[in-house]
Structures are given as structure tokens and as C-alpha cells.
Amino acid sequence: MTISRHDRLATALADRGADAYVAVKRPNQLYLLAEHHDDPSSVISRANCGAVLFHGDDVVVFPGIWISNACRDLLDNCEVVVNDPGDPPPHQQLATRLSAMGLKKVLFDTLSADMIGAITSKAAATECVENDFVTSQLRRTKDEHDIAGMREAARVADLGMQTAFGCIRPGVTCAEAIAEGTAAMLRAGAESVAMAPASGVGTYYLDSGEDPRRTIEAGDMVFIDMGIWVHGYLGDMTRAAIVGEGSKEQHSLLTTVQQAYKLASSAMVPGARAGEIYQSVVDHYAATDMDRYFVHHLSHGLGLGGDLPRVARGGEDVLQVGDALSCEPGCYVPGIGGARVENMILVTADGPEELTRTPIDPELG
């Protein structure tokens, strides 16, 4: 039987000797409010909700002035402390409420100086502790709702990437390709889309090579990195290709990167150590003297944002069933081009499951 998020939160609070939990970070708010709204990302659409207090069966939202009306009108089975012009800011409203409740210990996912000052002034008897166990523990192990959300985000990302690469040919600008991909994903239900294209020998990792105004030419290496949000869940993906025949060196680079992806993704199993997976990719690139061109992390967590685990140099995370993470071993060689393959991976008891479905070699227009 699946344990509800409410019950998991209650157990975690009891284990830590705490009476209540305050979510200030939007991903944690969305996660814990999912039992109070079909799609809380449509209500708290930005990171501008002041705080949400969870105490037993009570949920109290302190939205602040910007989304006060939306929270009041759209959230069910919870109290919304309305914030009208001239009202105190949400952290002061929260401090006043904590003073009235007389709680002994409250955990916060983050504590700002303003929050600490307000609580010290109004609820000095309440011990406030910063402890983001919702991100590090509860949200890390994906439940059925999470997995459904990530599958949908991956589906929409697939559609956008395939649409964009289907437009790529000599004479087309990068902007024209990603405009089609972006439109396809917005029509399919994404609330936010960012596609970063790079083409030509100047491509590197998140540098000026990602100029959407560049015109694609025969012989270019092209890669598109994207990050989208669908009902609050991240869809993350990258593909690379060669326009036209390309050179021997370009094909070698692309093949090496694709091999690195297959090596790393196949190692994402329960019990695998993040640092060892990362080092296996470094060693793979070192065999062809390309390790110096692998300049970033291999993986980050997926979900509602800021998720664990992370696979990078010296990483200490150990993968576990229920983890969701990217796999993106890019390589960027001066004078040749840049290539990266990135898929969304779910770690299951049977091994890694690719949520991303787009072929590793995307079809060009």
C-alpha cells in the first residue's frame, strides 16, 4: 500500500521531535500541496508563495500579496491567510500564527534572516530549525504521482526535441528550429520552455556558441539542450547531430559521447556510487585524450526542482530505488564542435529505465 505524502511527513516530523513543518521552497510546497489541488503548479506558478505551514491535519498557506487571490480561490482543504495591500508580509503573518499556536519545535526547509527576525520577535518560545528533509528524503524517493509527472514531462520534451531537429538543415537558423520545438511543447501542455541550441565549431558548454541567430551550415555539429516544466515537473534532455556528411573527427566525437552515455546510464543501478560512475566517464574520455573537454557534472536529480541525487566529481551519493536523474556526458572539442546526449533516468529495482524516448541519433529535416 502506498503511504500518503501527509503520512510520510508526519512520520518524519515525529522522528525529529518536531511539531510542524514550514515549506518556503516552491518544489516542497508543490509536493506537499498535491493532496490539496490537482495541479498546485497552476496556483503557485512561480517561487513567490511566502510559506506553507503543515501541522497535523492543518495546512495554512501564507501566499503574500502576489498570489493571495489565486491561493484563496483555488486551493482546497486548507486555510489561506489572505494578504491584501497594507497587510504585513507573509513571514510576519507566519510568525504571528506560530506565536498563537505555541509550538515547541518547527522545522523549515530554509530560514531567511527576515524569517528568523520575525519569529524571534513574535514567537521566541518556538524553536525553529532549518532541515530540508523533504528534498533530501521524501522527494528523493519518487512516488507514483512523481513518476507519472516525470513521464509526462519526458513525453512533451520528446515531442519538442524531435520537432526541432526535424527543422534542422543548412540555411535554417537555430532560432527557427527551436521556435518550432517550443511551440510544439507549449501546445502539448508545458508551462515553461527553454531550448538552448548550439552549432558550429564554436560550440562549448553554455557559452556564446549558444546563439539562436546562427545560421546552420552543412558540416556543422548541432546540439540542443532543453529544460521544460510540465505541471511543475522538469523535462530535461539534450541531443546532438551532424548536418550533412561531417568530418571523421566529428563522427568520432559524437560516437564517443554516445558511448559515454550508454556506459554511464547502464551503471545507474541501486547501490551504485555517484563518484565511481562519474570517474568511469572520465576514464572513457581519457582513452582518446578527450577527458579535458568533459567540463561539467554528469547528472543531477529530477522532479520538481533541486532534487537529489547528483553525479559529479567526488560525489558521495549512492543511488537507490526511486531515484530519478539525468545522464548527460557532454564533450566540447575546440575546432571540431560540441556534443551531448542527455536522457531522463528512473532507477528501479530492475535497473535504469529511460523515461526519454527520442532516439539517440535524432532525425534531421
PDB file of N, CA, C and O in Angstrom, residues 207-254:
ATOM      1  N   ASP A 207      28.062  28.606 -23.497  1.00  0.00           N
ATOM      2  CA  ASP A 207      28.804  29.830 -23.789  1.00  0.00           C
ATOM      3  C   ASP A 207      28.174  30.518 -24.987  1.00  0.00           C
ATOM      4  O   ASP A 207      27.050  30.230 -25.390  1.00  0.00           O
ATOM      5  N   SER A 208      28.902  31.454 -25.588  1.00  0.00           N
ATOM      6  CA  SER A 208      28.349  32.263 -26.666  1.00  0.00           C
ATOM      7  C   SER A 208      28.048  31.445 -27.914  1.00  0.00           C
ATOM      8  O   SER A 208      27.408  31.934 -28.840  1.00  0.00           O
ATOM      9  N   GLY A 209      28.520  30.189 -27.959  1.00  0.00           N
ATOM     10  CA  GLY A 209      28.174  29.334 -29.090  1.00  0.00           C
ATOM     11  C   GLY A 209      26.682  29.045 -29.143  1.00  0.00           C
ATOM     12  O   GLY A 209      26.160  28.665 -30.187  1.00  0.00           O
ATOM     13  N   GLU A 210      25.992  29.242 -28.015  1.00  0.00           N
ATOM     14  CA  GLU A 210      24.549  29.021 -27.983  1.00  0.00           C
ATOM     15  C   GLU A 210      23.840  30.299 -28.428  1.00  0.00           C
ATOM     16  O   GLU A 210      23.158  30.969 -27.650  1.00  0.00           O
ATOM     17  N   ASP A 211      24.012  30.630 -29.698  1.00  0.00           N
ATOM     18  CA  ASP A 211      23.412  31.826 -30.270  1.00  0.00           C
ATOM     19  C   ASP A 211      22.302  31.402 -31.217  1.00  0.00           C
ATOM     20  O   ASP A 211      22.562  30.850 -32.290  1.00  0.00           O
ATOM     21  N   PRO A 212      21.044  31.623 -30.865  1.00  0.00           N
ATOM     22  CA  PRO A 212      19.948  31.155 -31.719  1.00  0.00           C
ATOM     23  C   PRO A 212      19.913  31.838 -33.081  1.00  0.00           C
ATOM     24  O   PRO A 212      19.249  31.353 -33.996  1.00  0.00           O
ATOM     25  N   ARG A 213      20.652  32.948 -33.233  1.00  0.00           N
ATOM     26  CA  ARG A 213      20.638  33.652 -34.517  1.00  0.00           C
ATOM     27  C   ARG A 213      21.576  33.033 -35.539  1.00  0.00           C
ATOM     28  O   ARG A 213      21.550  33.396 -36.714  1.00  0.00           O
ATOM     29  N   ARG A 214      22.411  32.097 -35.111  1.00  0.00           N
ATOM     30  CA  ARG A 214      23.368  31.497 -36.033  1.00  0.00           C
ATOM     31  C   ARG A 214      22.646  30.675 -37.098  1.00  0.00           C
ATOM     32  O   ARG A 214      21.700  29.946 -36.821  1.00  0.00           O
ATOM     33  N   THR A 215      23.135  30.799 -38.324  1.00  0.00           N
ATOM     34  CA  THR A 215      22.583  30.023 -39.429  1.00  0.00           C
ATOM     35  C   THR A 215      23.323  28.692 -39.512  1.00  0.00           C
ATOM     36  O   THR A 215      24.559  28.648 -39.518  1.00  0.00           O
ATOM     37  N   ILE A 216      22.581  27.622 -39.578  1.00  0.00           N
ATOM     38  CA  ILE A 216      23.167  26.285 -39.639  1.00  0.00           C
ATOM     39  C   ILE A 216      23.746  26.043 -41.028  1.00  0.00           C
ATOM     40  O   ILE A 216      23.101  26.342 -42.035  1.00  0.00           O
ATOM     41  N   GLU A 217      24.937  25.481 -41.055  1.00  0.00           N
ATOM     42  CA  GLU A 217      25.618  25.211 -42.312  1.00  0.00           C
ATOM     43  C   GLU A 217      25.923  23.723 -42.430  1.00  0.00           C
ATOM     44  O   GLU A 217      26.007  23.006 -41.432  1.00  0.00           O
ATOM     45  N   ALA A 218      26.089  23.269 -43.652  1.00  0.00           N
ATOM     46  CA  ALA A 218      26.497  21.886 -43.877  1.00  0.00           C
ATOM     47  C   ALA A 218      27.833  21.638 -43.195  1.00  0.00           C
ATOM     48  O   ALA A 218      28.751  22.453 -43.286  1.00  0.00           O
ATOM     49  N   GLY A 219      27.957  20.526 -42.516  1.00  0.00           N
ATOM     50  CA  GLY A 219      29.178  20.198 -41.794  1.00  0.00           C
ATOM     51  C   GLY A 219      29.176  20.641 -40.348  1.00  0.00           C
ATOM     52  O   GLY A 219      30.108  20.316 -39.596  1.00  0.00           O
ATOM     53  N   ASP A 220      28.150  21.379 -39.929  1.00  0.00           N
ATOM     54  CA  ASP A 220      28.064  21.804 -38.528  1.00  0.00           C
ATOM     55  C   ASP A 220      27.722  20.626 -37.615  1.00  0.00           C
ATOM     56  O   ASP A 220      26.962  19.737 -37.983  1.00  0.00           O
ATOM     57  N   MET A 221      28.289  20.649 -36.418  1.00  0.00           N
ATOM     58  CA  MET A 221      27.740  19.865 -35.317  1.00  0.00           C
ATOM     59  C   MET A 221      26.709  20.742 -34.621  1.00  0.00           C
ATOM     60  O   MET A 221      26.940  21.926 -34.401  1.00  0.00           O
ATOM     61  N   VAL A 222      25.580  20.170 -34.309  1.00  0.00           N
ATOM     62  CA  VAL A 222      24.495  20.898 -33.655  1.00  0.00           C
ATOM     63  C   VAL A 222      24.061  20.119 -32.421  1.00  0.00           C
ATOM     64  O   VAL A 222      23.919  18.892 -32.474  1.00  0.00           O
ATOM     65  N   PHE A 223      23.899  20.825 -31.317  1.00  0.00           N
ATOM     66  CA  PHE A 223      23.217  20.174 -30.195  1.00  0.00           C
ATOM     67  C   PHE A 223      22.218  21.146 -29.589  1.00  0.00           C
ATOM     68  O   PHE A 223      22.386  22.370 -29.657  1.00  0.00           O
ATOM     69  N   ILE A 224      21.155  20.588 -29.055  1.00  0.00           N
ATOM     70  CA  ILE A 224      20.112  21.373 -28.405  1.00  0.00           C
ATOM     71  C   ILE A 224      19.913  20.825 -27.000  1.00  0.00           C
ATOM     72  O   ILE A 224      19.652  19.638 -26.816  1.00  0.00           O
ATOM     73  N   ASP A 225      20.064  21.704 -26.040  1.00  0.00           N
ATOM     74  CA  ASP A 225      19.784  21.378 -24.641  1.00  0.00           C
ATOM     75  C   ASP A 225      18.454  22.023 -24.284  1.00  0.00           C
ATOM     76  O   ASP A 225      18.163  23.138 -24.728  1.00  0.00           O
ATOM     77  N   MET A 226      17.653  21.344 -23.520  1.00  0.00           N
ATOM     78  CA  MET A 226      16.372  21.930 -23.121  1.00  0.00           C
ATOM     79  C   MET A 226      16.058  21.631 -21.671  1.00  0.00           C
ATOM     80  O   MET A 226      16.508  20.635 -21.093  1.00  0.00           O
ATOM     81  N   GLY A 227      15.307  22.551 -21.095  1.00  0.00           N
ATOM     82  CA  GLY A 227      14.716  22.331 -19.790  1.00  0.00           C
ATOM     83  C   GLY A 227      13.303  22.876 -19.847  1.00  0.00           C
ATOM     84  O   GLY A 227      13.101  24.053 -20.175  1.00  0.00           O
ATOM     85  N   ILE A 228      12.325  22.040 -19.583  1.00  0.00           N
ATOM     86  CA  ILE A 228      10.933  22.467 -19.620  1.00  0.00           C
ATOM     87  C   ILE A 228      10.255  22.067 -18.317  1.00  0.00           C
ATOM     88  O   ILE A 228      10.770  21.243 -17.559  1.00  0.00           O
ATOM     89  N   TRP A 229       9.099  22.678 -18.080  1.00  0.00           N
ATOM     90  CA  TRP A 229       8.318  22.340 -16.882  1.00  0.00           C
ATOM     91  C   TRP A 229       6.908  21.987 -17.314  1.00  0.00           C
ATOM     92  O   TRP A 229       6.276  22.728 -18.073  1.00  0.00           O
ATOM     93  N   VAL A 230       6.449  20.838 -16.859  1.00  0.00           N
ATOM     94  CA  VAL A 230       5.112  20.353 -17.190  1.00  0.00           C
ATOM     95  C   VAL A 230       4.422  19.989 -15.875  1.00  0.00           C
ATOM     96  O   VAL A 230       4.839  19.050 -15.188  1.00  0.00           O
ATOM     97  N   HIS A 231       3.405  20.756 -15.509  1.00  0.00           N
ATOM     98  CA  HIS A 231       2.709  20.559 -14.228  1.00  0.00           C
ATOM     99  C   HIS A 231       3.703  20.527 -13.064  1.00  0.00           C
ATOM    100  O   HIS A 231       3.565  19.742 -12.124  1.00  0.00           O
ATOM    101  N   GLY A 232       4.713  21.380 -13.151  1.00  0.00           N
ATOM    102  CA  GLY A 232       5.696  21.506 -12.080  1.00  0.00           C
ATOM    103  C   GLY A 232       6.880  20.576 -12.186  1.00  0.00           C
ATOM    104  O   GLY A 232       7.862  20.740 -11.454  1.00  0.00           O
ATOM    105  N   TYR A 233       6.839  19.595 -13.088  1.00  0.00           N
ATOM    106  CA  TYR A 233       7.914  18.613 -13.199  1.00  0.00           C
ATOM    107  C   TYR A 233       8.866  18.964 -14.343  1.00  0.00           C
ATOM    108  O   TYR A 233       8.440  19.408 -15.409  1.00  0.00           O
ATOM    109  N   LEU A 234      10.161  18.729 -14.088  1.00  0.00           N
ATOM    110  CA  LEU A 234      11.199  19.065 -15.048  1.00  0.00           C
ATOM    111  C   LEU A 234      11.308  18.016 -16.144  1.00  0.00           C
ATOM    112  O   LEU A 234      11.396  16.815 -15.864  1.00  0.00           O
ATOM    113  N   GLY A 235      11.293  18.483 -17.373  1.00  0.00           N
ATOM    114  CA  GLY A 235      11.645  17.646 -18.513  1.00  0.00           C
ATOM    115  C   GLY A 235      12.990  18.117 -19.029  1.00  0.00           C
ATOM    116  O   GLY A 235      13.136  19.275 -19.436  1.00  0.00           O
ATOM    117  N   ASP A 236      13.997  17.263 -19.003  1.00  0.00           N
ATOM    118  CA  ASP A 236      15.372  17.672 -19.285  1.00  0.00           C
ATOM    119  C   ASP A 236      15.962  16.739 -20.334  1.00  0.00           C
ATOM    120  O   ASP A 236      15.873  15.514 -20.194  1.00  0.00           O
ATOM    121  N   MET A 237      16.622  17.324 -21.351  1.00  0.00           N
ATOM    122  CA  MET A 237      17.024  16.485 -22.473  1.00  0.00           C
ATOM    123  C   MET A 237      18.001  17.232 -23.357  1.00  0.00           C
ATOM    124  O   MET A 237      17.941  18.459 -23.492  1.00  0.00           O
ATOM    125  N   THR A 238      18.939  16.505 -23.974  1.00  0.00           N
ATOM    126  CA  THR A 238      19.853  17.067 -24.961  1.00  0.00           C
ATOM    127  C   THR A 238      20.082  16.047 -26.069  1.00  0.00           C
ATOM    128  O   THR A 238      20.148  14.845 -25.807  1.00  0.00           O
ATOM    129  N   ARG A 239      20.205  16.546 -27.284  1.00  0.00           N
ATOM    130  CA  ARG A 239      20.577  15.708 -28.412  1.00  0.00           C
ATOM    131  C   ARG A 239      21.604  16.442 -29.274  1.00  0.00           C
ATOM    132  O   ARG A 239      21.659  17.675 -29.281  1.00  0.00           O
ATOM    133  N   ALA A 240      22.398  15.676 -29.990  1.00  0.00           N
ATOM    134  CA  ALA A 240      23.430  16.223 -30.868  1.00  0.00           C
ATOM    135  C   ALA A 240      23.403  15.484 -32.194  1.00  0.00           C
ATOM    136  O   ALA A 240      23.050  14.305 -32.265  1.00  0.00           O
ATOM    137  N   ALA A 241      23.809  16.184 -33.249  1.00  0.00           N
ATOM    138  CA  ALA A 241      23.836  15.574 -34.572  1.00  0.00           C
ATOM    139  C   ALA A 241      24.805  16.339 -35.461  1.00  0.00           C
ATOM    140  O   ALA A 241      25.263  17.429 -35.119  1.00  0.00           O
ATOM    141  N   ILE A 242      25.104  15.761 -36.604  1.00  0.00           N
ATOM    142  CA  ILE A 242      25.964  16.385 -37.610  1.00  0.00           C
ATOM    143  C   ILE A 242      25.105  16.687 -38.827  1.00  0.00           C
ATOM    144  O   ILE A 242      24.352  15.829 -39.303  1.00  0.00           O
ATOM    145  N   VAL A 243      25.209  17.914 -39.339  1.00  0.00           N
ATOM    146  CA  VAL A 243      24.436  18.329 -40.504  1.00  0.00           C
ATOM    147  C   VAL A 243      25.241  17.982 -41.756  1.00  0.00           C
ATOM    148  O   VAL A 243      26.348  18.490 -41.959  1.00  0.00           O
ATOM    149  N   GLY A 244      24.698  17.111 -42.561  1.00  0.00           N
ATOM    150  CA  GLY A 244      25.436  16.676 -43.746  1.00  0.00           C
ATOM    151  C   GLY A 244      26.401  15.560 -43.408  1.00  0.00           C
ATOM    152  O   GLY A 244      26.248  14.838 -42.418  1.00  0.00           O
ATOM    153  N   GLU A 245      27.438  15.417 -44.235  1.00  0.00           N
ATOM    154  CA  GLU A 245      28.369  14.308 -44.058  1.00  0.00           C
ATOM    155  C   GLU A 245      29.261  14.476 -42.840  1.00  0.00           C
ATOM    156  O   GLU A 245      29.521  13.529 -42.109  1.00  0.00           O
ATOM    157  N   GLY A 246      29.752  15.676 -42.623  1.00  0.00           N
ATOM    158  CA  GLY A 246      30.634  15.901 -41.493  1.00  0.00           C
ATOM    159  C   GLY A 246      32.007  15.294 -41.691  1.00  0.00           C
ATOM    160  O   GLY A 246      32.275  14.591 -42.668  1.00  0.00           O
ATOM    161  N   SER A 247      32.885  15.560 -40.725  1.00  0.00           N
ATOM    162  CA  SER A 247      34.259  15.066 -40.815  1.00  0.00           C
ATOM    163  C   SER A 247      34.426  13.798 -39.986  1.00  0.00           C
ATOM    164  O   SER A 247      33.587  13.456 -39.143  1.00  0.00           O
ATOM    165  N   LYS A 248      35.539  13.130 -40.199  1.00  0.00           N
ATOM    166  CA  LYS A 248      35.864  11.940 -39.418  1.00  0.00           C
ATOM    167  C   LYS A 248      35.958  12.280 -37.940  1.00  0.00           C
ATOM    168  O   LYS A 248      35.503  11.512 -37.083  1.00  0.00           O
ATOM    169  N   GLU A 249      36.549  13.429 -37.642  1.00  0.00           N
ATOM    170  CA  GLU A 249      36.721  13.844 -36.244  1.00  0.00           C
ATOM    171  C   GLU A 249      35.371  14.116 -35.579  1.00  0.00           C
ATOM    172  O   GLU A 249      35.176  13.786 -34.405  1.00  0.00           O
ATOM    173  N   GLN A 250      34.457  14.710 -36.331  1.00  0.00           N
ATOM    174  CA  GLN A 250      33.132  14.969 -35.768  1.00  0.00           C
ATOM    175  C   GLN A 250      32.386  13.670 -35.455  1.00  0.00           C
ATOM    176  O   GLN A 250      31.770  13.529 -34.401  1.00  0.00           O
ATOM    177  N   HIS A 251      32.453  12.728 -36.381  1.00  0.00           N
ATOM    178  CA  HIS A 251      31.782  11.453 -36.151  1.00  0.00           C
ATOM    179  C   HIS A 251      32.405  10.707 -34.972  1.00  0.00           C
ATOM    180  O   HIS A 251      31.704  10.061 -34.196  1.00  0.00           O
ATOM    181  N   SER A 252      33.726  10.823 -34.845  1.00  0.00           N
ATOM    182  CA  SER A 252      34.401  10.175 -33.724  1.00  0.00           C
ATOM    183  C   SER A 252      33.955  10.797 -32.400  1.00  0.00           C
ATOM    184  O   SER A 252      33.697  10.083 -31.413  1.00  0.00           O
ATOM    185  N   LEU A 253      33.853  12.126 -32.372  1.00  0.00           N
ATOM    186  CA  LEU A 253      33.395  12.812 -31.160  1.00  0.00           C
ATOM    187  C   LEU A 253      31.978  12.390 -30.803  1.00  0.00           C
ATOM    188  O   LEU A 253      31.694  12.036 -29.642  1.00  0.00           O
ATOM    189  N   LEU A 254      31.078  12.398 -31.768  1.00  0.00           N
ATOM    190  CA  LEU A 254      29.694  12.046 -31.499  1.00  0.00           C
ATOM    191  C   LEU A 254      29.566  10.607 -31.014  1.00  0.00           C
ATOM    192  O   LEU A 254      28.853  10.321 -30.046  1.00  0.00           O
TER     193      LEU A 254
END
